[in-house]
Short mmCIF file of C-alpha atoms and ligand atoms in Angstrom, two decimals:
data_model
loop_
_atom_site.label_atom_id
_atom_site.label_comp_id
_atom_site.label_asym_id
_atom_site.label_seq_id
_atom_site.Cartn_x
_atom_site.Cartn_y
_atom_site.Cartn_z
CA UNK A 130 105.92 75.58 108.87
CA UNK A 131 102.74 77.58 109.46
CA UNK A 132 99.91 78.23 107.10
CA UNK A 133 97.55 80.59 108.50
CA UNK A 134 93.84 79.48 106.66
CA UNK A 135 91.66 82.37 106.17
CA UNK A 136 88.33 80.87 104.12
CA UNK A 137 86.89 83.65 104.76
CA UNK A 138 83.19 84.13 103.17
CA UNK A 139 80.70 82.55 99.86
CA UNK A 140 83.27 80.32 97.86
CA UNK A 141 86.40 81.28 100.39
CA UNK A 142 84.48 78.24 102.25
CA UNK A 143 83.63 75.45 99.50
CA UNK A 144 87.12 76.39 97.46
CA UNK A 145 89.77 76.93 100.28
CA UNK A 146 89.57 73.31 101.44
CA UNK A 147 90.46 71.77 98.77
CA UNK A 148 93.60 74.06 98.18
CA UNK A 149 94.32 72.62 101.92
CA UNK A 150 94.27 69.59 100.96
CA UNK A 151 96.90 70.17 98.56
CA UNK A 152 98.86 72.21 100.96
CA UNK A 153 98.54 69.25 103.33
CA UNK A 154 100.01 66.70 100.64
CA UNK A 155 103.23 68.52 99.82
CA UNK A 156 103.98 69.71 103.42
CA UNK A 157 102.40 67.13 106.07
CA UNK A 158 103.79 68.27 108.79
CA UNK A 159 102.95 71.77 108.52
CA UNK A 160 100.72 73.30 111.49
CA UNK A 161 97.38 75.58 110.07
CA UNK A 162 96.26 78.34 112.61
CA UNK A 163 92.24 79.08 111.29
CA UNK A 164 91.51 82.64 111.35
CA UNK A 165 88.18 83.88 111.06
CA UNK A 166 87.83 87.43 109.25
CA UNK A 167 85.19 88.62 106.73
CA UNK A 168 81.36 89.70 106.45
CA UNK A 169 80.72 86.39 109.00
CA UNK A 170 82.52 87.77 111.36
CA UNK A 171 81.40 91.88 110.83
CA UNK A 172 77.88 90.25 111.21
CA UNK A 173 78.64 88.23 114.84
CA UNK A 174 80.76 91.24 116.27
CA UNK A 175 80.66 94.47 114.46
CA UNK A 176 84.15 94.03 113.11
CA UNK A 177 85.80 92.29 109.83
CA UNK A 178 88.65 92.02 111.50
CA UNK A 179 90.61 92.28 114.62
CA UNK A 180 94.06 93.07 115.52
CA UNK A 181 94.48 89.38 116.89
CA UNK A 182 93.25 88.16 113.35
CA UNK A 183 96.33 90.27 111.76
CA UNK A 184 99.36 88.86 114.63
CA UNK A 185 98.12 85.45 113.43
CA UNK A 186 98.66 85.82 109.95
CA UNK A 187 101.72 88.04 111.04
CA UNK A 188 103.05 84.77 112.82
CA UNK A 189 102.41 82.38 109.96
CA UNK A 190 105.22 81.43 107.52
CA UNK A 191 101.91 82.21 104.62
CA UNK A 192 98.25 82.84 104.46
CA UNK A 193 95.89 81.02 101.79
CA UNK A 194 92.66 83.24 101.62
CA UNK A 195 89.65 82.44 100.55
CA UNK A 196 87.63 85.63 99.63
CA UNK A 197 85.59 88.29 101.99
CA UNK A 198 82.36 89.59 100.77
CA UNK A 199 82.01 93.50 101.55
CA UNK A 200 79.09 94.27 104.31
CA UNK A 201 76.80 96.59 103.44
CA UNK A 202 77.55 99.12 105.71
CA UNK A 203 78.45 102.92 104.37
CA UNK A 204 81.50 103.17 106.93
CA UNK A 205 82.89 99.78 106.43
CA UNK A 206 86.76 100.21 105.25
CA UNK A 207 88.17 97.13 102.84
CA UNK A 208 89.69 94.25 105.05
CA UNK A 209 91.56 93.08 102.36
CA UNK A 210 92.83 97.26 102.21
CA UNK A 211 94.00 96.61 106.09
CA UNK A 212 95.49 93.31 105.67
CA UNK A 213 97.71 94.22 102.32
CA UNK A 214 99.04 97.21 104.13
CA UNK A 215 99.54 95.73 107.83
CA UNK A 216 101.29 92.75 106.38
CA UNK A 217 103.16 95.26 104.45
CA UNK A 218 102.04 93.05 100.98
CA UNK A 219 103.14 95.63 98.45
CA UNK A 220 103.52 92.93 95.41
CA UNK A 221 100.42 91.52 93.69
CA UNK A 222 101.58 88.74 91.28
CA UNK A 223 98.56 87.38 89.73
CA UNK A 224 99.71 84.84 86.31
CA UNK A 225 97.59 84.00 83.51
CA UNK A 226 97.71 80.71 81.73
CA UNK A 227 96.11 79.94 78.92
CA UNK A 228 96.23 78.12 75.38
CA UNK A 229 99.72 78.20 74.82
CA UNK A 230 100.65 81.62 76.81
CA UNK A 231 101.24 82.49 80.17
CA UNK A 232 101.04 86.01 80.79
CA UNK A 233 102.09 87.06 84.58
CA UNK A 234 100.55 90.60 85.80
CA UNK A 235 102.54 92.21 88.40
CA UNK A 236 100.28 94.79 90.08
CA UNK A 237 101.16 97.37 92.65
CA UNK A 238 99.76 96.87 96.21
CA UNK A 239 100.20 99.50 98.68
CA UNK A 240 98.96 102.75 96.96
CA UNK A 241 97.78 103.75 93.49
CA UNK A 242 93.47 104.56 93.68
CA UNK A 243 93.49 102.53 96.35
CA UNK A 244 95.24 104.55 99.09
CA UNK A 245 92.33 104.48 101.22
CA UNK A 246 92.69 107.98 101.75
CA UNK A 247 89.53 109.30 100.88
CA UNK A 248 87.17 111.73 101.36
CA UNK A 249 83.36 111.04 101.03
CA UNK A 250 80.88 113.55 100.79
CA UNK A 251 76.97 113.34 99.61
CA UNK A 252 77.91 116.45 97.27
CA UNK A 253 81.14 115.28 96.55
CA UNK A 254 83.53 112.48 97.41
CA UNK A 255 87.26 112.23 96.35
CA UNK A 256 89.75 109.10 96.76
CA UNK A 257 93.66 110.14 96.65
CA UNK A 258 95.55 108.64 93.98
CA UNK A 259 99.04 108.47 94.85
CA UNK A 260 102.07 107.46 92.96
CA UNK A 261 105.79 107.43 94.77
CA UNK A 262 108.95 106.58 93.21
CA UNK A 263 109.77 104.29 96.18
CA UNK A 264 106.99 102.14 95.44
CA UNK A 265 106.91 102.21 91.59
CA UNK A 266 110.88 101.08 91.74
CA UNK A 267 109.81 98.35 94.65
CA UNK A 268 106.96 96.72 91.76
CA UNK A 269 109.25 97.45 89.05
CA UNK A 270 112.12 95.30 90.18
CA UNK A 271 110.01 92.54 91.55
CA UNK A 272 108.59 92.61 87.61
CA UNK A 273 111.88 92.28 86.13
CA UNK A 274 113.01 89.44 88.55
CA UNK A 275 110.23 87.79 87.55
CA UNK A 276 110.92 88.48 83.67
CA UNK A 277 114.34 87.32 84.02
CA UNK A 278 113.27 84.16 86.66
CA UNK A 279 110.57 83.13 84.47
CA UNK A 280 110.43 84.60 80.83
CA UNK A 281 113.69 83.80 79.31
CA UNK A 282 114.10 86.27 76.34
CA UNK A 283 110.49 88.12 77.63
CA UNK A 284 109.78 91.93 77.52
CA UNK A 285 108.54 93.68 80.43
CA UNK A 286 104.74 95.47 79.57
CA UNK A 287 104.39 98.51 81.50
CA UNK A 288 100.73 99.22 81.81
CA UNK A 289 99.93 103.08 82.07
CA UNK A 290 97.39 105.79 81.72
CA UNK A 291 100.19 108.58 81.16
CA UNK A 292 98.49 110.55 78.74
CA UNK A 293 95.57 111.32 81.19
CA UNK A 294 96.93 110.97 84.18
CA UNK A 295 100.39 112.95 85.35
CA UNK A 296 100.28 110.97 88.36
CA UNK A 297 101.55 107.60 85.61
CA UNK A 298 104.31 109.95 84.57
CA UNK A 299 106.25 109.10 87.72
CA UNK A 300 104.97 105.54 87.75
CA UNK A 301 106.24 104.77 83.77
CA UNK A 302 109.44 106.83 83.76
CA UNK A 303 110.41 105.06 87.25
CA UNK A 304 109.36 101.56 85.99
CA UNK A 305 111.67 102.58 82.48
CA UNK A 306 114.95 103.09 84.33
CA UNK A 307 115.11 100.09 86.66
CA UNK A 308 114.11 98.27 83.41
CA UNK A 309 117.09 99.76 81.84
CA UNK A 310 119.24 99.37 84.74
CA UNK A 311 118.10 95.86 84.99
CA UNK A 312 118.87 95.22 81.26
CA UNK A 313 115.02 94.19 80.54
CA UNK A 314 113.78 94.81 77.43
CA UNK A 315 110.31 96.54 77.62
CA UNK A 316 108.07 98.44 76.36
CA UNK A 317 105.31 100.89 77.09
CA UNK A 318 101.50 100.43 76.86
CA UNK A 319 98.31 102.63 77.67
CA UNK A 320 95.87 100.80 80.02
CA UNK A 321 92.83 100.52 77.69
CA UNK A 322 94.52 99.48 74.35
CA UNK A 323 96.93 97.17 76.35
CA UNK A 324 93.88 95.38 77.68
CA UNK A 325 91.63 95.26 74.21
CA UNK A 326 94.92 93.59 72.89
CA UNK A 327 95.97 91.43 75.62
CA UNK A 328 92.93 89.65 75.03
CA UNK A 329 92.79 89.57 71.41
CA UNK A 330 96.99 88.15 71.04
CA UNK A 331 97.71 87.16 74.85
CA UNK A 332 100.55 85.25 73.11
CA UNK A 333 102.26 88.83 72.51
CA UNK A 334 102.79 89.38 76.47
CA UNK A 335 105.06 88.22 79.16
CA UNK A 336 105.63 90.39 82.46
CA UNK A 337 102.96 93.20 82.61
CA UNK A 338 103.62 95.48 85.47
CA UNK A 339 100.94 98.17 86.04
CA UNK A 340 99.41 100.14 89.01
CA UNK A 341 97.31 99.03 91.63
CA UNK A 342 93.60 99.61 90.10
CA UNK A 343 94.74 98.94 86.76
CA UNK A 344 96.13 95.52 87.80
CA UNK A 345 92.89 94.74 89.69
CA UNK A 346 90.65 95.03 86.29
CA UNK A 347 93.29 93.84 84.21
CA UNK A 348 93.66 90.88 85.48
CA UNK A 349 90.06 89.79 85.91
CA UNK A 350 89.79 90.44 82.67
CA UNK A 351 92.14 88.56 81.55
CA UNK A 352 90.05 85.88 83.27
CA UNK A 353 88.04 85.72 79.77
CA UNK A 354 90.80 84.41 77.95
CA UNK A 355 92.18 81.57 80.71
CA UNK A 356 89.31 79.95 81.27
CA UNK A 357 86.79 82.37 83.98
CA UNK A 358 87.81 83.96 86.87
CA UNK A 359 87.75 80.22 88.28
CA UNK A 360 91.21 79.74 86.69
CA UNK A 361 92.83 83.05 88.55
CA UNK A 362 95.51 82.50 91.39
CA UNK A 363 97.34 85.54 92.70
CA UNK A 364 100.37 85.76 95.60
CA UNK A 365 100.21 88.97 97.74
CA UNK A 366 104.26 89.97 98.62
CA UNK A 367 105.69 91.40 101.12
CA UNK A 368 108.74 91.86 102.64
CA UNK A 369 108.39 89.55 105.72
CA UNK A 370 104.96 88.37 104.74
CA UNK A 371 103.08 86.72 102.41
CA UNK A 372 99.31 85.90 101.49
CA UNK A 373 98.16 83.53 98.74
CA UNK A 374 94.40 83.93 97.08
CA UNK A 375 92.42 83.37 93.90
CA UNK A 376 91.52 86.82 92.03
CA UNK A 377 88.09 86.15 92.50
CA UNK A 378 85.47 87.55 95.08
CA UNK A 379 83.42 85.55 97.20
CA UNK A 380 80.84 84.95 94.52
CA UNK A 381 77.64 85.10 96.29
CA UNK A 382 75.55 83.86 92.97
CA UNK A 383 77.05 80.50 93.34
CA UNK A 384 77.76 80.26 96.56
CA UNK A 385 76.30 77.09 99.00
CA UNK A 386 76.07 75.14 96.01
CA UNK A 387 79.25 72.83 95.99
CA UNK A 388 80.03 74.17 92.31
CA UNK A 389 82.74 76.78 92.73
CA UNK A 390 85.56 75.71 90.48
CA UNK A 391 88.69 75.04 93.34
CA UNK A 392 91.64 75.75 90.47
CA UNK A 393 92.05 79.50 91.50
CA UNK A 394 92.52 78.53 94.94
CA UNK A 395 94.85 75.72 94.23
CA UNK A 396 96.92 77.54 92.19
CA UNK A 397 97.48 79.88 95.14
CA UNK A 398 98.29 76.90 97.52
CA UNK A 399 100.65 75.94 94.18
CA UNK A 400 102.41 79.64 94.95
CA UNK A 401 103.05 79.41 98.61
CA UNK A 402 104.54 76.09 98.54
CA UNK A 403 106.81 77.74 95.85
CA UNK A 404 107.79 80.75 97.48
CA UNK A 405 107.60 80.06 101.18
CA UNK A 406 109.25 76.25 101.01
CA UNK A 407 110.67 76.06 97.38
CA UNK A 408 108.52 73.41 96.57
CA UNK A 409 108.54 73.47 92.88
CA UNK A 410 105.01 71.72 92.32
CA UNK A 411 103.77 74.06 89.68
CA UNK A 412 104.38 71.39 86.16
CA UNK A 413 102.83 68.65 89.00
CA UNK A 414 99.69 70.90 90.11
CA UNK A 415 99.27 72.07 86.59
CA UNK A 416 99.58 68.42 84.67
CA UNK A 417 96.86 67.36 87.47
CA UNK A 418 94.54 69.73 86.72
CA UNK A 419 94.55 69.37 83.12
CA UNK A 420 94.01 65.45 83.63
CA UNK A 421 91.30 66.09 85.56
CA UNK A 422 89.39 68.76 83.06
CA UNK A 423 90.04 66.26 80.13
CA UNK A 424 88.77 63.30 82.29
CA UNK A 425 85.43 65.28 82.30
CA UNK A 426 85.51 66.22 86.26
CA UNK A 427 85.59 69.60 85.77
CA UNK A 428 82.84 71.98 87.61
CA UNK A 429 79.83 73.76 85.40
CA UNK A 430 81.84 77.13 84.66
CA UNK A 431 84.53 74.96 82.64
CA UNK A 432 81.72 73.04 81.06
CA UNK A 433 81.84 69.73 83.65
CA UNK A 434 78.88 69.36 86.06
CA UNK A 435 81.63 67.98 88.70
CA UNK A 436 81.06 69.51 92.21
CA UNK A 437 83.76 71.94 93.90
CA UNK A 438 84.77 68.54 96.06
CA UNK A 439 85.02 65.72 93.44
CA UNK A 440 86.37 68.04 91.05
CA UNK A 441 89.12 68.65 93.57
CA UNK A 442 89.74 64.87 94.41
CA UNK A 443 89.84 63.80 90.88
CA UNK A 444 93.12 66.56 90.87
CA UNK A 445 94.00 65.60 94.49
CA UNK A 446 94.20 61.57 93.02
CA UNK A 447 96.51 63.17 90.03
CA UNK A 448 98.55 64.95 92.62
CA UNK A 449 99.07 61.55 94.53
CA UNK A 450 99.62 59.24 91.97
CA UNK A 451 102.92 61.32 90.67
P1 NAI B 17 83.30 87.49 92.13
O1 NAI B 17 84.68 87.25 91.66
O2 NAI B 17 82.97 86.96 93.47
O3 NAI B 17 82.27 86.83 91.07
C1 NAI B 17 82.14 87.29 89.73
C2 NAI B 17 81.50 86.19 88.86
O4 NAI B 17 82.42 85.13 88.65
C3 NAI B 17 80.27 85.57 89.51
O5 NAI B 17 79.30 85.30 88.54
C4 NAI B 17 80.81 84.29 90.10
O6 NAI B 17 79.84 83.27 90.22
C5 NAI B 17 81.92 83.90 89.13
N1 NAI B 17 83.00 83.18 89.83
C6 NAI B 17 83.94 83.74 90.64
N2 NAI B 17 84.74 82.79 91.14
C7 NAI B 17 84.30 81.61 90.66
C8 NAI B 17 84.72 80.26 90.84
N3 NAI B 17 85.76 79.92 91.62
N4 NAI B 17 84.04 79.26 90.20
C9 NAI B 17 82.99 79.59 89.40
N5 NAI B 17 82.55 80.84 89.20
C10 NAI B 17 83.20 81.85 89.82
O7 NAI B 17 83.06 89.05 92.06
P2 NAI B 17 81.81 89.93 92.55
O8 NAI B 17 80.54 89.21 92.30
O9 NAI B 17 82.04 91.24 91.92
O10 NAI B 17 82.03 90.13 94.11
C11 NAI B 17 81.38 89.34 95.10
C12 NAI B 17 81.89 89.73 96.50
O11 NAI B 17 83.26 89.39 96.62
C13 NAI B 17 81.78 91.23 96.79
O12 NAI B 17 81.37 91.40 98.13
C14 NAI B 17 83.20 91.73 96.61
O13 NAI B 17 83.47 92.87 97.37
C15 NAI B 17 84.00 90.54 97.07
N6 NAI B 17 85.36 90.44 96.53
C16 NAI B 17 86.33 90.04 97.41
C17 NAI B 17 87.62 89.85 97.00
C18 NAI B 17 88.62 89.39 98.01
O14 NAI B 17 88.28 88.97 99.10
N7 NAI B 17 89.90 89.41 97.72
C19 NAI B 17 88.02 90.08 95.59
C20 NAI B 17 86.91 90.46 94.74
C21 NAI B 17 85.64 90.64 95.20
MG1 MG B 18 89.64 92.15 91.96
#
């Protein structure tokens, strides 16, 4: 198997290690191509990333990603933009576990506010918001598969801004019938109040599958109720490919410090092994990190004052012991 290793930039570097090192104990043999891409990189040659960069991670059985941090330059286009659409990554699954719930977000990937097409003026600037029934039915069955894979008895939330926007007509009614041809039981939800009461009962939700911007804030803010953005793993899905990442950015405010919380990115390492080799590790990974938090190792953002690296060997030791 290979793992292409993007750590990318800030945290990427101090958290993406440690998911390694978990890769590394399920799958030994595996072979890890390093690929540089990021604001490091933009800074040394002018580019985030290179066509090269994008055949590696092409190649690769999965990518685990760190996170990039976005140059200051007006002209710069998102790499993460380029990579989701070259890799053709159109499913965003990004779970949520908390005190008793586990709530998995299913976010649209290839379109939605962030098309990329835009057009930016200094009178006026304009991004394209576009909705197609091809995609929405893509996202909508990948929702229900995971409703029916992982929610036994689970309704399917479908996250939408209707009302406003005639654009979420297509995206609702779509993501209705394939629930309805899929025999899911859902229901519908505007954006705003879905998110206000996601956080107050996050008990009441399963599956929620929404569009692409709408994912993006939902989930981080979801962060608040599993623990900080620390806690956040997401898998990127395509149809050949596949990228693993936590939901958070590069966090410059912490970064060089050793004291970036490594769950998010272990989680994601928990994902691939799942999905690319089947590795069912997720009970394993999860029981370790608990044992770890309640052992008092964890890092300062879950109220420890463990660094990023013994933090991630007191889980590593869990993981090894089993
Ligand atoms: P961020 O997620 O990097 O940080 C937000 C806050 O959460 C910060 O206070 C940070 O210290 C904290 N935080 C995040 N991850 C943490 C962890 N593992 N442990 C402890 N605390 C953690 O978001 P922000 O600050 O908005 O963005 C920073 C940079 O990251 C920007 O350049 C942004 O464009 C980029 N970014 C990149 C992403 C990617 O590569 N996929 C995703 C999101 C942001
Ligand atoms: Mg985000």
């Amino acid at each position: 198997m290979k793992i292409a290793v993007v750590e990318g930039d800030g945290i990427g570097k101090e958290v993406i290690p440690v998911a390694v090192k978990v890769l590394e104990h399920y799958v030994p043999d595996a072979e890890y191509l390093e690929v540089e891409v990021g604001y490091g990189k933009w800074e040394k040659t002018g580019r985030g990333c290179d066509e090269g960069d994008i055949e590696t991670m092409r190649e690769a059985d999965a990518v685990i990603f760190g996170a990039i941090t976005t140059p200051p330059d007006p002209n710069y286009k998102s790499v993460m933009l380029k990579i989701r659409h070259d890799l053709g990554l159109y499913a965003n699954i990004r779970p949520v576990r908390g005190n008793g719930f586990k709530i998995t977000v299913v976010r649209e990937n290839s379109e939605g506010l962030y098309s990329g097409i835009e057009d930016i003026g200094s009178e006026r600037s304009t991004t394209l918001r576009v909705v197609t029934r091809e995609a929405s039915e893509r996202i909508a069955v990948c929702a229900c598969d995971i409703l029916k894979r992982d929610f036994e008895g689970g309704t399917l939330t479908i996250g939408n801004k209707a009302n406003v926007m005639k654009s979420d007509v297509l995206f609702r009614d779509t993501c209705m019938k394939v629930a309805e041809s899929m025999g899911i039981p859902y229901r519908t939800a505007y954006i705003d109040s879905l998110t206000f009461d996601a956080l107050q009962n996050p008990g009441r939700y399963d599956v929620i599958v929404t569009t692409n911007m709408f994912g993006d804030i939902l989930s981080d803010a979801l962060g608040h109720v599993a623990g900080g953005l620390g806690m956040l793993p997401s898998a990127n899905i395509g149809a050949d490919n596949s990228l693993f990442e936590p939901v958070h950015g590069s966090a410059p405010d912490i970064a060089g410090r050793g004291i970036a919380n490594p769950v998010a990115a272990i989680r994601s390492a928990g994902m691939l092994l799942e999905h690319v080799a089947g590795i069912g590790c997720e009970q394993e990974i999860e029981m370790a990190i608990s044992g770890a938090v309640s052992s008092g190792a964890g890092t300062p953002d879950l109220g420890g004052n463990s660094g990023t690296e013994l933090f991630g060997k007191e889980i590593l030791k869990r993981l090894e012991k089993r």
